[in-house]
Amino acid sequence: MAKQPKPTETLSIWKDAQKMITKARKDGVETVWDRFEQQTPGCKFCELGLTCKNCNMGPCRISPKEGGKMQRGVCGADGDVIVARNFGRFVAGGSAGHSDHGRDLIEVLEAIVEGRAPDYSIKDEQKLFRVAEEVGIAVADKSAIQVAKELADSCFDDFGSRRKQISFVGRVPEKRQAVWQKHNVVPRGIDREIAEMMHRTHMGCDNDAVSTLLHSARTALADGWGGSMIGTELSDIIFGTPAPSNSQVNLGVIKKDEVNILVHGHNPVVSEMVLAAAREPEMIERAKAAGASGINIGGLCCTGNELLSRQGIPMAGNHLMTELAIVTGAVEAVVVDYQCIMPGMVQAAACYHTQFITTSDKARFTGATHISFTPEQAAEQARQIIDMAISAFAGRDASRVDIPDTPVDIMCGFSNEALLAMLGGSLDPLLDAVKSGAVRGFAAIVGCNNPKFQHDSQNVGLAKELIKRDILVLATGCVTTAAGKAGLLVPEGAKMAGPGLSKLCKSLDIPPVLHFGSCVDNSRVIHLCGLIADALGVDIANLPVWGASPEWYSEKAVAIGLYCVASGIPVHIGTPPHITGSKLVTDIALNGLEEIFGASFLVEPDFGAAAAQMDERISAKRLALGLTDPAGDRVK
Ligand code: XCC
Ligand code: SF4
């Protein structure tokens, strides 16, 4: 018997999503929620992390039943080893994604230096010199191009295996470095740690769950303080460091009478060029000749966040909105690079006139139109993409167009540099607010959507709960769109905050939730925590801070969570990764990491309960720092 479709209000908290899910059903478009239903319930063994396919004596699976003789795989691996190995590879996957993204920016910087990328330039020279100096490059009397060359070389070297530690470890507070040294997890080379993870998890290598988990932490640190940080810093140098500006969010940013192009994925290398081409008068003329009134670029997911941060382009939606954006029937082209692009989008696009254009040779989709994007031909290829979208406009069927909402205003584009500038060049005003208790602590809410939850219910719920408790929230990744739609990314959102935070927001004219960019930009968050710890003369683990990813889904999210924990920042997640088949591994994640890194994971599917626990720890950390916690008993 066919299942009844679930009421749309139970699937997403948003009106635009609910309307488009209904339209998708009517138009016969399959969405992530339909496929989730088909896949439920998932395989129990896999959910517990107790299946192994690492060799061809298997596959093996361990029964989670307590008691009796302990089951082992054909090779003799027990459940703890299998779970730890699977988790290690999961972290390696996420770290590889972020880091390979970072590498692509080094290649663009190299192409700029060598004069092969005429369409790109160095937008933030000041930052170029500052970062170069930080990683030990002598910059005096050198040209920007020379410094850029040396910085690109240094970044490439961070990926290799000849260094004892990656460059940005120099940014880590000494107390934290000492923790890493003690447990031998200082990341040496980004590719090295990832490759070593794959090696260790080959049959017959690292057969001790604790040892494998420690290397998982090292691999994740190579992402956070390595690949991701390189991604962020070089993006700022090439495309400009984000500064606050205003934009809009939700499916209402799609324009009825314009050629709509949505950029999706993660890397700004392609999307920045698409945007630049869309702004050329000649391209706009061509769109007009085709009967449109202009060209509209909207963002999805993290490449959207990259453009939102630096260029203020509007955001159409986050992860679970990506197929629904196509269902509006008003999208001429979706231009993607890599990561988090649901293959289902190709089928959705095929139901309308939408062109689905891939640009990275690393991320090809059967059924898509592929343009192999290179820095050498960037502008020309971007114009080609715009032309394809303009041609598609003629195929739009007006009777199938439905743009379901009007956009919500947001403030976007915070970076550590922007925050410092806003505070008058020093962190002191912020630290004073923390000391007085006006701001009791900080939480970064990070990442994704997952159909296991009502879309964005946890992301928004948690953000609201935290700001009510005078905890300043930084949002990255797909949480930014959720926070924006909820009215939390504008200064007026401060009316939802507690009295202390609300007052600070008013005095600085900032929202209670700060848009801190894409997922690689979580490197900004750990960097900021390092700066605050140094300013207070303590370890990061002593700070009243949290990370959270209530609706996470991706390997990258776990890499982020683990590098935060290994950096001393506790992390709340809404669902556990596939580790619960091992009591040992689960205990380490929830408690054991606390002894090693001074922070661990909190798994809590209910945002209210999570906020209460986060609050409690923030209170305890404040008291341990010798600060009072004036708001401690206000929220009970
Ligand atoms: Fe998660 Fe990154 Fe992807 Fe969105 S896009 S679904 S990883 S939050 Ni970055
Ligand atoms: Fe089975 Fe061991 Fe091979 Fe994994 S590595 S599939 S547990 S024999």
mmCIF file of C-alpha atoms and ligand atoms in Angstrom, residues 98 264-266 300-303 305 318-320 339-341 446-449 476-479 518-520 522 549 551-557 560, ligand 1:
data_model
loop_
_atom_site.group_PDB
_atom_site.id
_atom_site.type_symbol
_atom_site.label_atom_id
_atom_site.label_comp_id
_atom_site.label_asym_id
_atom_site.label_seq_id
_atom_site.Cartn_x
_atom_site.Cartn_y
_atom_site.Cartn_z
ATOM 1 C CA HIS A 98 37.358 21.179 2.530
ATOM 2 C CA HIS A 264 25.412 26.203 -5.897
ATOM 3 C CA GLY A 265 28.328 24.369 -4.329
ATOM 4 C CA HIS A 266 31.213 25.789 -2.348
ATOM 5 C CA LEU A 300 22.366 28.280 -2.702
ATOM 6 C CA CYS A 301 24.360 26.647 0.097
ATOM 7 C CA CYS A 302 27.961 27.651 0.623
ATOM 8 C CA THR A 303 29.027 29.093 -2.707
ATOM 9 C CA ASN A 305 27.417 32.188 1.295
ATOM 10 C CA ASN A 318 19.949 26.238 1.939
ATOM 11 C CA HIS A 319 20.562 22.527 1.473
ATOM 12 C CA LEU A 320 16.968 21.230 1.565
ATOM 13 C CA GLN A 339 29.893 19.344 -2.598
ATOM 14 C CA CYS A 340 26.349 19.092 -1.235
ATOM 15 C CA ILE A 341 24.786 19.188 -4.693
ATOM 16 C CA VAL A 446 27.131 25.568 11.778
ATOM 17 C CA GLY A 447 26.117 23.570 8.819
ATOM 18 C CA CYS A 448 23.454 21.653 7.208
ATOM 19 C CA ASN A 449 19.926 20.382 6.896
ATOM 20 C CA THR A 476 27.923 29.632 9.041
ATOM 21 C CA GLY A 477 26.940 27.344 6.196
ATOM 22 C CA CYS A 478 23.307 26.506 5.690
ATOM 23 C CA VAL A 479 22.326 27.843 9.121
ATOM 24 C CA SER A 518 30.424 29.458 4.483
ATOM 25 C CA CYS A 519 31.492 26.195 6.059
ATOM 26 C CA VAL A 520 35.196 26.602 5.325
ATOM 27 C CA ASN A 522 34.442 28.030 10.415
ATOM 28 C CA SER A 549 25.379 21.605 14.233
ATOM 29 C CA GLU A 551 20.841 19.392 11.541
ATOM 30 C CA TRP A 552 24.217 18.242 10.211
ATOM 31 C CA TYR A 553 24.388 15.620 7.495
ATOM 32 C CA SER A 554 27.802 15.698 5.790
ATOM 33 C CA GLU A 555 31.256 14.208 6.343
ATOM 34 C CA LYS A 556 32.536 17.772 6.359
ATOM 35 C CA ALA A 557 30.297 18.658 9.291
ATOM 36 C CA ILE A 560 34.349 20.563 11.590
HETATM 37 FE FE1 XCC B 1 26.141 21.419 5.104
HETATM 38 FE FE2 XCC B 1 28.107 23.479 4.773
HETATM 39 FE FE3 XCC B 1 26.613 21.455 2.668
HETATM 40 FE FE4 XCC B 1 25.159 23.294 3.626
HETATM 41 S S1 XCC B 1 26.447 23.535 1.985
HETATM 42 S S2 XCC B 1 24.676 21.256 3.541
HETATM 43 S S3 XCC B 1 27.991 20.872 4.272
HETATM 44 S S4 XCC B 1 26.226 23.525 5.497
HETATM 45 NI NI1 XCC B 1 28.413 24.236 2.894
#
